[in-house]
mmCIF file of C-alpha atoms in Angstrom:
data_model
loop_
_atom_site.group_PDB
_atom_site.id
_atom_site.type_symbol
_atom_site.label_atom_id
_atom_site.label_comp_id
_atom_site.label_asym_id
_atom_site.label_seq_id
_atom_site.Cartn_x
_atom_site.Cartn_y
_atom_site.Cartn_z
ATOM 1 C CA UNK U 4 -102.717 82.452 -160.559
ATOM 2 C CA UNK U 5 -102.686 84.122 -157.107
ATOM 3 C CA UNK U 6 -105.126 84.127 -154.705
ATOM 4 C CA UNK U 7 -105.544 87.561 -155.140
ATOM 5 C CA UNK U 8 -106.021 87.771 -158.574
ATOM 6 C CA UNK U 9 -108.413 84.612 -158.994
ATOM 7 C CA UNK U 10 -110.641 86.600 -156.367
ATOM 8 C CA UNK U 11 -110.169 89.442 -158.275
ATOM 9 C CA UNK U 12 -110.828 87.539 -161.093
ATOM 10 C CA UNK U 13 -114.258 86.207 -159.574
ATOM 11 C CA UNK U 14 -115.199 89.734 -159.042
ATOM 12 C CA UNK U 15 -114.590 90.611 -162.441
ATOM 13 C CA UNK U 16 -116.282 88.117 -163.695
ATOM 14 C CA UNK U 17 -119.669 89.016 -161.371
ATOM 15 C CA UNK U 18 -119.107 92.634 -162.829
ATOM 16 C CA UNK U 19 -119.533 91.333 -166.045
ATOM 17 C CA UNK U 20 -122.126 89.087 -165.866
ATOM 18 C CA UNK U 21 -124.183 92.205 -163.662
ATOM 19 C CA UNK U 22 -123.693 93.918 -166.586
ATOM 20 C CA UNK U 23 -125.119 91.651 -168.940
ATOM 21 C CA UNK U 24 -122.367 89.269 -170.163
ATOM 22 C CA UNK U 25 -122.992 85.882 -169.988
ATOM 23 C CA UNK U 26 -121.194 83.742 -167.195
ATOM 24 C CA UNK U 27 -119.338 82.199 -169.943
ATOM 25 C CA UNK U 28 -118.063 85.139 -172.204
ATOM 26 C CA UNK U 29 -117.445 86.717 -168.874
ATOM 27 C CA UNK U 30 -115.501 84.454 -167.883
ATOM 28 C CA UNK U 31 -113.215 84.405 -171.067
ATOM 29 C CA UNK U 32 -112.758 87.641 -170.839
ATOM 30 C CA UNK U 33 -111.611 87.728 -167.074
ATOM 31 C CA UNK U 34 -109.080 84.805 -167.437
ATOM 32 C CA UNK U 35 -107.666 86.510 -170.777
ATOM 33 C CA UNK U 36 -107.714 89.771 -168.897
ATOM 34 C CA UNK U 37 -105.655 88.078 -165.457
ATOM 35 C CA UNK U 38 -103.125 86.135 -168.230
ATOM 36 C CA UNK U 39 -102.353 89.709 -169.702
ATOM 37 C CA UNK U 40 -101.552 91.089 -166.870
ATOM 38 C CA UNK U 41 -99.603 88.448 -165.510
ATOM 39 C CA UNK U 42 -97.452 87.970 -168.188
ATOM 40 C CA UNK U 43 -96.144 91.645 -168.191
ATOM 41 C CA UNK U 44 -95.768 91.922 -164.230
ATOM 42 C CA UNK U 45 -92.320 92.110 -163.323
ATOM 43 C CA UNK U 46 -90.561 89.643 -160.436
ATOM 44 C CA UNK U 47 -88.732 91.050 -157.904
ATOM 45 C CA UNK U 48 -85.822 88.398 -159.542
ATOM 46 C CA UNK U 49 -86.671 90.144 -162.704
ATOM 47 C CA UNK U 50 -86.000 93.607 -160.802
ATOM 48 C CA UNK U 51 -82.878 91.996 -159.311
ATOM 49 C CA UNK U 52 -81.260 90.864 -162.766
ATOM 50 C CA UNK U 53 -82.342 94.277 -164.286
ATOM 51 C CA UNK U 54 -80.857 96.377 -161.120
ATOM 52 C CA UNK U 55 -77.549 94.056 -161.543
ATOM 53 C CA UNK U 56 -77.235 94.722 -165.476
ATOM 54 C CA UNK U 57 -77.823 98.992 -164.789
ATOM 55 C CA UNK U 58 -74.636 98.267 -161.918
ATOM 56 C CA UNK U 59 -72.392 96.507 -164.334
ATOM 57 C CA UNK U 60 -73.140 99.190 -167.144
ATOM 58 C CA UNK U 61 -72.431 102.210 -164.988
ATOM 59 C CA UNK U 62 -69.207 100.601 -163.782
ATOM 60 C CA UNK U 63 -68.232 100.169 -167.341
ATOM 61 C CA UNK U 64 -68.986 103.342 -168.427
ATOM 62 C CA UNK U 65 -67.668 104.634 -165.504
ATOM 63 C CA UNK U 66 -63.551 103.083 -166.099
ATOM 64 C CA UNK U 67 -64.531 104.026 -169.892
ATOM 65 C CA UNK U 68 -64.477 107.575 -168.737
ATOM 66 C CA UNK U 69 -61.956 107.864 -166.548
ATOM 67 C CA UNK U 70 -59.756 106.060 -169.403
ATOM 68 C CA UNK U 71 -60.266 108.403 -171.737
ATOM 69 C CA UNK U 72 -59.721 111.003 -169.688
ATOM 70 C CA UNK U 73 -56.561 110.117 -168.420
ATOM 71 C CA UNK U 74 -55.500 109.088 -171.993
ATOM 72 C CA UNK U 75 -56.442 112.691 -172.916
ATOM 73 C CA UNK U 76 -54.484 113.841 -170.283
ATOM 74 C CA UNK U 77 -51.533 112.039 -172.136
ATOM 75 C CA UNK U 78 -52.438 113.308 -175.122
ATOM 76 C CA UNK U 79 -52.230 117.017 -173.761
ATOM 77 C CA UNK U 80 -49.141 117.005 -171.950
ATOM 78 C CA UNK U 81 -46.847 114.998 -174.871
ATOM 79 C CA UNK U 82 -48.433 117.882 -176.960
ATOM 80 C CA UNK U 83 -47.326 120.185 -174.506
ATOM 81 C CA UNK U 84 -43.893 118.512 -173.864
ATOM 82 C CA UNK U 85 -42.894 118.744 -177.259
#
């Protein structure tokens, strides 16, 4: 954990226990609480890889396009050609 969140943690857990939680359950709950939010926050590497994948699909799409636009090109001038 962070620094942040284990001090955000600590306050958490003094919220808790103010409001009538044991130090114990409280502090269950807070480390539970700071390992779900953890595991769903996204790395800037994560971001990276994610931001690389979105360039490589709109390049794709993008020579997937123009290919089938150019072969309908084709298409429409043989059809008018003959």
């Amino acid at each position: 954990m962070s620094d942040a969140t284990m001090h955000d943690t600590h306050r958490y857990v003094k919220e808790l226990t103010n409001a009538g939680l044991s130090e114990s359950i409280a502090q269950v709950i807070a480390d539970r609480e700071a390992r779900l939010l953890e595991s769903n926050l996204a790395t800037k590497a994560d971001l990276d890889r994610l931001e690389n994948r979105l360039i490589k699909w709109f390049v794709a799409s993008l020579f997937l396009s123009a290919g089938l636009v150019v072969a309908g090109v084709g298409i429409v001038v043989q059809v008018l050609l003959s």
